Structure formats: C-alpha cells, structure tokens
Amino acid sequence: MGKETGFLEIERKDRTYDDPKERLKHYKEFVIPHSEEGLKNQAARCMNCGIPYCHNGCPVNNIIPDWNHLVYEGDWQNALEVLHSTNNFPEFTGRVCPAPCEASCTLNITDEPVTIKSIECAIIDRGWKEGWVKPQPPEVKTGKSVAVVGSGPAGMACAQQLARAGHSVTVFEKSDRVGGLLRYGIPDFKMEKTQINRRAVQMEAEGVTFKTSTEVGVDISMKNLKENFDAVVLAGGAEHPRMLEIPGAEMSGVRLAMEFLTQQNKRNAGDDENRAAPRGTLTATGKHVIVIGGGDTGSDCVGTSNRQGAKSVTQIEIMPQPPEKENKLLTWPDWPMKLRTSSSHEEGVERDWSVLTKEVVGKDGVVTGLKCVRADWSEGQLKEVPDSEFTLPADLILLAMGFLGPRQQGMIEQSGVTLTDRGNVDANVKDYRTSDPAIYACGDMRRGQSLVVWAIREGRQCAASVDEALMGKTELPR
C-alpha cells in the first residue's frame, strides 16, 4: 500500500490551523487543508502492514489502507467509493472524530501515525466538490415502512441504509432542524452545518422523509408509531445531563453546556434571539467563565466562550491530569489515556485537574465564584486534600460533566422497553432489538454517551438487522 518506503522517507505532516487571533473573530471552520501533492505524500506513508490494526481501531472498520493507496495513486473517485462502503458520513468523522484509527496505526508505535483523519476528510470534501456524491435511491420499493426517532448520526445512518434497501423511512426529530447533537452540540467552528444540510438533501432524494419539530412521546405517541410502521428505531441519543449537586448550584449563572452551545449555533444559523434563547440570552461576553468537565464538550464551551469575548475561561476536571505521553508497550493499539490539547485550548484557557467543587458562591442570586478543594487520587479513590480550599471567581459556570443516558419521560416511558442498570435502552449488538421485538435501539440511546463514529456504526448495523427482520434476509453491510 502506498509507497513501499514512504514511511521511511516522508515525515508525518498534518493539517494546520488559521492563527488563533484570526479564527477567534468568527465561527467558521479554520482548518488549512493539505495540497493534493501533500496528501499524496501523506498517503504514501501507509506501510502495507501485515495486520492493519487501523481497521479495528476504527469503529466503522474503514478500509483505510485501500483508500490511502488510491489517494497515493491519484484515484480519488475510487477512494471515495471505498470510504463510503463503510461510512455514510465521512465529512462528519473527518472533522469531529478523535481518530482512534491513528492511535492504532502501526506507525504510532513511534508517534508518527499516518494522517488518516486528514486524508479521509480530503477524500469526501473532494467528492462533494467534484459532484461525485449523488443520491442512491432504491431500484425497488419493499412496501415496508420504518420510523426512526432521532436525526443524529445514528438515526441518519440507519435511515439512509434502510431507504437504500427500499423501505419507506420517516425520521422524527424534536428539534427544528435535522442533525441532533451534530447540529446543536458541536460548534460551527468544528463543523459547519452545511455538511448536515447537503446530506439531508441527498437522503430526501433517496426517499427519506424528515419530520422536524415533532417530539415522539409528546407530539406523536409511540402507540401511533407502532400502529403505522412495520418497525421503530430509537436513536434519540443520551440527553439526560449529569447535574452539579452542591449548594448554590440552583443559581441562574449555573447552566448546562448544551444550552450554551445550542444557543450560539442557533444564532449562527440566523435565528433571532427569541428563537435562539427561549429561556433568555446566555453568553460569556465580559464574564469570568468556569467550565466543569474536561472532555470534548467542555473544550467546545472554551472555544465558544472565547469567541463571545469572555473575560477569562477556566476549565476544571475532577480526575487527575493524564500523562503527556502514554506507555506504548501497555496501550498500543488501544486508545490511550493521555493529555489532549484541542484547538480551543490553544486559543486561551486555564486548565486545572484534581479539582472537587464544593459550593457556588453568589450574592442576591448572582454567581460570583466557585469554592473548590483539591482531590487526592493517590490511593485509587477520591479523598479531599486537607486545607486545600480555594475559590475561583466566576460569573458563569457551564456544566459539561457528561450524560446519564436517554431522557426517560415521554418516548421511553411510552415504549415500555427494558432499560439497563445505567438507564440506557437494553438492546444487544447482535440484532439491536429491545424487549419489544418491533422496536430497535442504536447509538447513544443504547450504548450511552459516545463518539459520532460509534453512532454511525450502530446505525448501519441496526439498519441491517431491521432489514433482515422485515425481509427475511439482508444485503446491507454490518
């Protein structure tokens, strides 16, 4: 694959970014892509491994060496076909996936993996530019109908696969636009929403019907869906947030990260303030902002706060600081726990670890600070460090502490499906069926909070299971 000696001759060189001073002025994507020659060189580094561990590192099992080789040869259209054979939406993963495939790359043993994510993104971006991405409507309709609840990456992938198999697919989305957390949880500077819009247009041309502003369990009942569709797929995500349970957390200056991010994305989409912020405007402008939670959502809050003109941004995490470099002998080819610095962090933030929050401080109901204490994890469990209390100034505290599973009110309650001990919909990956054989579940609603690429995988596999149940056999890939 690639050039036989490419990995010996060519150094890894990834995409670069616009200068932080410039990109903080807007909410558009700021990645500077490679030239075609640069991409060919990077693809040439793929070293024809005896066992390509990148296949297993990628949740959708992308056939990475094959499309790397095709890019090296300049055969971009075939590279796109290979890429699409396992991934419905590489423009999503090419922008927001953390690239576990690169962690699994054999060259990552020396910290120089192939730039898989950049090449993937370049293939699909060129495919759109050249007009190679076209609708694939089915030649024959099956007469079967499927309701997919949720239009995030799991629901979109499932719906597209089922429509291409010839089923009549209706996607129900409670928000006013298609995309789920891709639309309202991921900032535009990481992924502009034109990426979702053109996929929705493609899917409609393939026969998918989208019903937005329609919440199942509120605007339409689960009973209605079961009576009018041959199968129902629950792909509504894990939206029940973990809350901050300390004194003072009820003050109005303590807000959920998703509310904060959603408002800005709605503004970027052109919504007026009443539509973007029905509970009142929420911005970081001129404020001391504290983000609680060290993951990707917290990072997105950092980048958005800086673009809104925050006075200061501090991100705190209860867990200890990860090592800057992993022990490859222990972790490779698995995803390592190590310190990760995002583009948003590079734009300006104070980061702190092993911080336990104790009390939100305020005056007359207005947040003024956050009392904290140092956490000691040396014995494998959380202990407070004596006499380590400190207070951070704060006007706005954003909660990015993860999710506890799907919201159970409405749709889940009406469905009557069995839940796991963690509150997720109980369905295995063999057939994605719930305790009700006519109802399936995939994505975060089934597996818990996870990556976009895992959602796409589960949506595709769930579609194959639904197709097989309805038709007795399936040609959809898992």
Coordinates of N, CA and C in Angstrom, one line a residue, residues 18-146:
D18 N -5.7 28.2 11.0 CA -5.5 29.6 11.0 C -5.0 30.1 12.3
D19 N -4.4 31.2 12.3 CA -3.9 31.8 13.6 C -5.0 32.1 14.6
P20 N -4.9 31.7 15.9 CA -5.9 31.9 16.8 C -6.5 33.4 16.8
K21 N -5.7 34.4 16.7 CA -6.1 35.7 16.7 C -7.2 36.0 15.6
E22 N -7.0 35.3 14.4 CA -7.9 35.4 13.3 C -9.2 34.6 13.5
R23 N -9.0 33.3 13.9 CA -10.1 32.4 13.9 C -11.1 32.8 15.1
L24 N -10.6 33.4 16.1 CA -11.5 33.8 17.2 C -12.5 34.9 16.8
K25 N -12.3 35.5 15.6 CA -13.2 36.5 15.2 C -14.5 36.0 14.5
H26 N -14.5 34.7 14.3 CA -15.7 34.1 13.6 C -16.0 32.7 14.1
Y27 N -17.0 32.1 13.6 CA -17.5 30.8 14.0 C -17.3 29.8 12.8
K28 N -16.6 30.1 11.8 CA -16.4 29.2 10.7 C -15.2 28.2 10.9
E29 N -15.2 27.1 10.1 CA -14.1 26.2 10.2 C -12.8 26.9 9.8
F30 N -11.7 26.5 10.5 CA -10.5 27.2 10.3 C -9.3 26.3 10.0
V31 N -9.6 25.1 9.5 CA -8.5 24.1 9.2 C -8.0 24.5 7.8
I32 N -6.7 24.4 7.7 CA -6.0 24.7 6.4 C -5.6 23.3 5.8
P33 N -6.3 22.9 4.7 CA -6.1 21.6 4.2 C -4.8 21.4 3.5
H34 N -4.4 20.2 3.3 CA -3.1 19.9 2.5 C -3.4 20.2 1.0
S35 N -2.3 20.4 0.3 CA -2.4 20.4 -1.1 C -2.5 19.0 -1.6
E36 N -2.9 18.8 -2.9 CA -3.1 17.4 -3.4 C -1.8 16.7 -3.3
E37 N -0.7 17.3 -3.6 CA 0.6 16.6 -3.5 C 1.0 16.3 -2.1
G38 N 0.6 17.2 -1.2 CA 0.9 16.9 0.2 C 0.1 15.7 0.7
L39 N -1.2 15.6 0.3 CA -2.0 14.4 0.6 C -1.4 13.1 0.0
K40 N -1.0 13.2 -1.2 CA -0.4 12.0 -1.8 C 0.8 11.5 -1.0
N41 N 1.6 12.5 -0.6 CA 2.8 12.1 0.2 C 2.4 11.5 1.5
Q42 N 1.4 12.1 2.2 CA 1.0 11.5 3.5 C 0.4 10.1 3.3
A43 N -0.4 9.9 2.2 CA -1.0 8.6 2.0 C 0.1 7.6 1.6
A44 N 1.2 8.1 1.1 CA 2.3 7.2 0.7 C 2.9 6.6 1.9
R45 N 2.7 7.1 3.1 CA 3.3 6.6 4.3 C 2.7 5.4 4.8
C46 N 1.5 5.0 4.3 CA 0.8 3.8 4.8 C 1.6 2.6 4.4
M47 N 2.0 1.8 5.3 CA 3.2 0.9 5.2 C 2.8 -0.6 4.9
N48 N 1.6 -0.8 4.3 CA 1.3 -2.2 3.9 C 1.5 -3.2 5.1
C49 N 0.9 -2.9 6.2 CA 1.1 -3.7 7.4 C 0.5 -5.2 7.2
G50 N 1.2 -6.1 7.8 CA 0.7 -7.5 7.7 C -0.7 -7.6 8.3
I51 N -0.9 -6.9 9.5 CA -2.2 -6.8 10.1 C -2.4 -5.3 10.3
P52 N -3.4 -4.7 9.5 CA -3.7 -3.3 9.6 C -4.6 -3.0 10.8
Y53 N -3.9 -2.7 12.0 CA -4.7 -2.5 13.2 C -5.6 -1.3 13.1
C54 N -5.4 -0.4 12.2 CA -6.3 0.7 12.0 C -7.7 0.2 11.7
H55 N -7.9 -0.9 11.1 CA -9.3 -1.5 10.8 C -10.0 -1.6 12.1
N56 N -9.4 -2.2 13.1 CA -10.0 -2.4 14.4 C -10.1 -1.2 15.2
G57 N -9.1 -0.3 15.0 CA -9.2 1.0 15.8 C -10.3 1.8 15.4
C58 N -10.8 1.7 14.1 CA -11.9 2.5 13.6 C -13.2 1.8 13.9
P59 N -14.1 2.4 14.6 CA -15.4 1.7 14.9 C -16.2 1.3 13.7
V60 N -16.1 2.1 12.6 CA -16.9 1.6 11.4 C -16.1 0.7 10.5
N61 N -14.8 0.4 11.0 CA -14.0 -0.5 10.3 C -13.6 0.0 8.9
N62 N -13.3 1.3 8.8 CA -12.9 1.8 7.5 C -11.8 1.0 6.9
I63 N -11.8 0.9 5.6 CA -10.8 0.1 4.9 C -9.6 1.1 4.5
I64 N -9.0 1.5 5.5 CA -8.1 2.6 5.5 C -6.9 2.4 4.5
P65 N -6.2 1.3 4.6 CA -5.0 1.1 3.7 C -5.4 1.2 2.2
D66 N -6.6 0.7 1.9 CA -7.1 0.7 0.5 C -7.3 2.1 0.0
W67 N -8.0 3.0 0.7 CA -8.2 4.3 0.2 C -7.0 5.2 0.3
N68 N -6.1 4.9 1.3 CA -4.8 5.6 1.3 C -4.0 5.3 0.0
H69 N -4.0 4.0 -0.4 CA -3.3 3.7 -1.7 C -3.9 4.3 -2.9
L70 N -5.2 4.4 -2.9 CA -5.9 5.0 -4.1 C -5.6 6.5 -4.1
V71 N -5.5 7.2 -3.0 CA -5.1 8.6 -2.9 C -3.7 8.8 -3.4
Y72 N -2.8 7.9 -3.0 CA -1.4 7.9 -3.4 C -1.3 7.8 -5.0
E73 N -2.2 7.0 -5.5 CA -2.2 6.8 -7.0 C -3.0 7.9 -7.7
G74 N -3.7 8.8 -7.0 CA -4.5 9.8 -7.6 C -5.8 9.4 -8.0
D75 N -6.3 8.2 -7.6 CA -7.6 7.7 -8.0 C -8.6 8.1 -6.9
W76 N -9.0 9.3 -6.9 CA -9.8 9.9 -5.8 C -11.2 9.3 -5.8
Q77 N -11.8 9.1 -7.0 CA -13.2 8.7 -7.1 C -13.3 7.3 -6.5
N78 N -12.4 6.4 -6.8 CA -12.5 5.1 -6.3 C -12.2 5.1 -4.8
A79 N -11.3 6.0 -4.3 CA -11.1 6.2 -2.9 C -12.3 6.6 -2.2
L80 N -13.1 7.4 -2.8 CA -14.4 7.8 -2.2 C -15.4 6.6 -2.1
E81 N -15.4 5.8 -3.1 CA -16.3 4.7 -3.1 C -15.9 3.7 -2.0
V82 N -14.6 3.5 -1.8 CA -14.2 2.6 -0.7 C -14.5 3.2 0.6
L83 N -14.3 4.5 0.7 CA -14.6 5.2 2.0 C -16.1 5.1 2.3
H84 N -16.9 5.3 1.3 CA -18.4 5.3 1.6 C -18.9 3.9 1.8
S85 N -18.1 2.9 1.5 CA -18.6 1.5 1.7 C -18.7 1.1 3.1
T86 N -18.1 1.9 4.0 CA -18.1 1.6 5.5 C -18.7 2.8 6.3
N87 N -18.7 4.0 5.7 CA -19.0 5.2 6.4 C -19.9 6.0 5.6
N88 N -21.2 6.2 6.1 CA -22.1 7.1 5.4 C -21.7 8.5 5.4
F89 N -21.1 9.0 6.4 CA -20.8 10.4 6.6 C -19.4 10.7 6.9
P90 N -18.4 10.5 6.1 CA -17.0 10.7 6.4 C -16.7 12.2 6.6
E91 N -17.6 13.1 6.1 CA -17.3 14.5 6.3 C -17.6 14.9 7.8
F92 N -18.4 14.1 8.5 CA -18.6 14.3 9.9 C -17.4 13.8 10.7
T93 N -17.0 12.5 10.5 CA -15.9 11.9 11.2 C -14.6 12.6 10.8
G94 N -14.5 13.0 9.6 CA -13.2 13.7 9.2 C -13.0 15.0 9.8
R95 N -14.1 15.5 10.5 CA -14.0 16.8 11.2 C -14.0 16.6 12.8
V96 N -14.8 15.7 13.3 CA -15.0 15.7 14.7 C -14.6 14.4 15.4
C97 N -14.2 13.4 14.6 CA -13.7 12.2 15.3 C -12.3 12.3 15.9
P98 N -12.1 11.8 17.1 CA -10.7 11.9 17.7 C -9.7 11.0 17.0
A99 N -10.1 10.2 16.0 CA -9.2 9.4 15.2 C -8.6 8.2 16.0
P100 N -9.4 7.3 16.6 CA -8.8 6.1 17.2 C -8.0 5.3 16.2
C101 N -8.3 5.4 15.0 CA -7.6 4.7 13.9 C -6.1 5.1 13.9
E102 N -5.9 6.3 14.2 CA -4.5 6.8 14.2 C -3.7 6.3 15.4
A103 N -4.5 6.2 16.5 CA -3.9 5.6 17.7 C -3.5 4.1 17.5
S104 N -4.2 3.4 16.6 CA -4.0 2.0 16.3 C -3.0 1.8 15.1
C105 N -2.6 2.9 14.4 CA -1.7 2.8 13.3 C -0.4 2.2 13.8
T106 N 0.2 1.3 13.0 CA 1.5 0.7 13.4 C 2.6 1.7 13.5
L107 N 2.5 2.8 12.7 CA 3.5 3.9 12.8 C 3.3 4.7 14.1
N108 N 2.2 4.5 14.8 CA 2.0 5.2 16.1 C 2.9 4.7 17.2
I109 N 3.5 3.5 17.0 CA 4.4 3.0 17.9 C 5.6 4.0 18.1
T110 N 5.9 4.7 17.0 CA 7.0 5.7 17.1 C 6.4 7.1 17.1
D111 N 5.1 7.3 17.4 CA 4.4 8.6 17.5 C 4.3 9.3 16.1
E112 N 4.3 8.5 15.1 CA 4.2 9.1 13.7 C 3.2 8.4 12.9
P113 N 1.9 8.3 13.3 CA 0.9 7.6 12.6 C 0.6 8.3 11.3
V114 N 0.0 7.5 10.3 CA -0.5 8.1 9.1 C -1.6 9.1 9.4
T115 N -1.6 10.2 8.7 CA -2.7 11.3 8.9 C -4.0 10.8 8.3
I116 N -4.6 9.7 8.9 CA -5.7 9.1 8.4 C -6.9 10.0 8.3
K117 N -7.2 10.7 9.4 CA -8.3 11.6 9.5 C -8.3 12.7 8.5
S118 N -7.1 13.3 8.2 CA -7.0 14.4 7.3 C -7.2 13.9 5.8
I119 N -6.7 12.7 5.6 CA -6.9 12.1 4.2 C -8.4 11.7 4.0
E120 N -9.0 11.2 5.0 CA -10.5 10.9 5.0 C -11.3 12.1 4.6
C121 N -11.0 13.2 5.4 CA -11.7 14.4 5.1 C -11.5 15.0 3.7
A122 N -10.3 14.9 3.3 CA -10.0 15.4 1.9 C -10.7 14.6 0.8
I123 N -10.8 13.3 1.0 CA -11.5 12.4 0.0 C -13.0 12.9 -0.1
I124 N -13.7 13.0 1.0 CA -15.1 13.3 0.9 C -15.3 14.8 0.5
D125 N -14.4 15.7 0.9 CA -14.6 17.1 0.5 C -14.4 17.2 -1.0
R126 N -13.4 16.4 -1.5 CA -13.2 16.4 -3.0 C -14.4 15.8 -3.7
G127 N -15.0 14.8 -3.1 CA -16.2 14.1 -3.6 C -17.3 15.1 -3.8
W128 N -17.6 15.9 -2.8 CA -18.6 16.9 -2.9 C -18.3 17.9 -4.0
K129 N -17.0 18.4 -3.9 CA -16.6 19.4 -4.9 C -16.8 19.0 -6.3
E130 N -16.4 17.7 -6.6 CA -16.5 17.2 -8.0 C -17.8 16.7 -8.4
G131 N -18.8 16.7 -7.4 CA -20.1 16.2 -7.8 C -20.2 14.7 -7.8
W132 N -19.3 14.0 -7.1 CA -19.4 12.5 -7.1 C -20.4 12.0 -6.1
V133 N -20.7 12.8 -5.1 CA -21.7 12.3 -4.1 C -23.1 12.5 -4.6
K134 N -23.8 11.5 -5.0 CA -25.1 11.6 -5.5 C -26.1 10.7 -4.8
P135 N -27.4 11.0 -4.8 CA -28.4 10.2 -4.2 C -28.3 8.8 -4.8
Q136 N -28.6 7.8 -3.9 CA -28.7 6.4 -4.4 C -30.1 5.8 -4.0
P137 N -31.1 6.2 -4.8 CA -32.4 5.7 -4.5 C -32.5 4.3 -4.9
P138 N -33.4 3.5 -4.2 CA -33.5 2.1 -4.5 C -34.2 1.8 -5.8
E139 N -33.8 0.7 -6.4 CA -34.5 0.3 -7.7 C -35.9 -0.2 -7.5
V140 N -36.1 -0.8 -6.3 CA -37.4 -1.4 -6.0 C -37.8 -1.1 -4.6
K141 N -39.0 -0.7 -4.3 CA -39.5 -0.4 -3.0 C -40.1 -1.7 -2.4
T142 N -39.9 -1.9 -1.1 CA -40.3 -3.2 -0.5 C -41.7 -3.1 0.0
G143 N -42.3 -1.9 0.2 CA -43.6 -1.8 0.7 C -43.6 -1.8 2.3
K144 N -42.4 -1.9 2.9 CA -42.3 -1.9 4.3 C -42.0 -0.4 4.8
S145 N -42.4 -0.1 6.0 CA -42.1 1.3 6.5 C -41.4 1.2 7.8
V146 N -40.5 2.1 8.1 CA -39.8 2.2 9.3 C -39.8 3.6 9.8

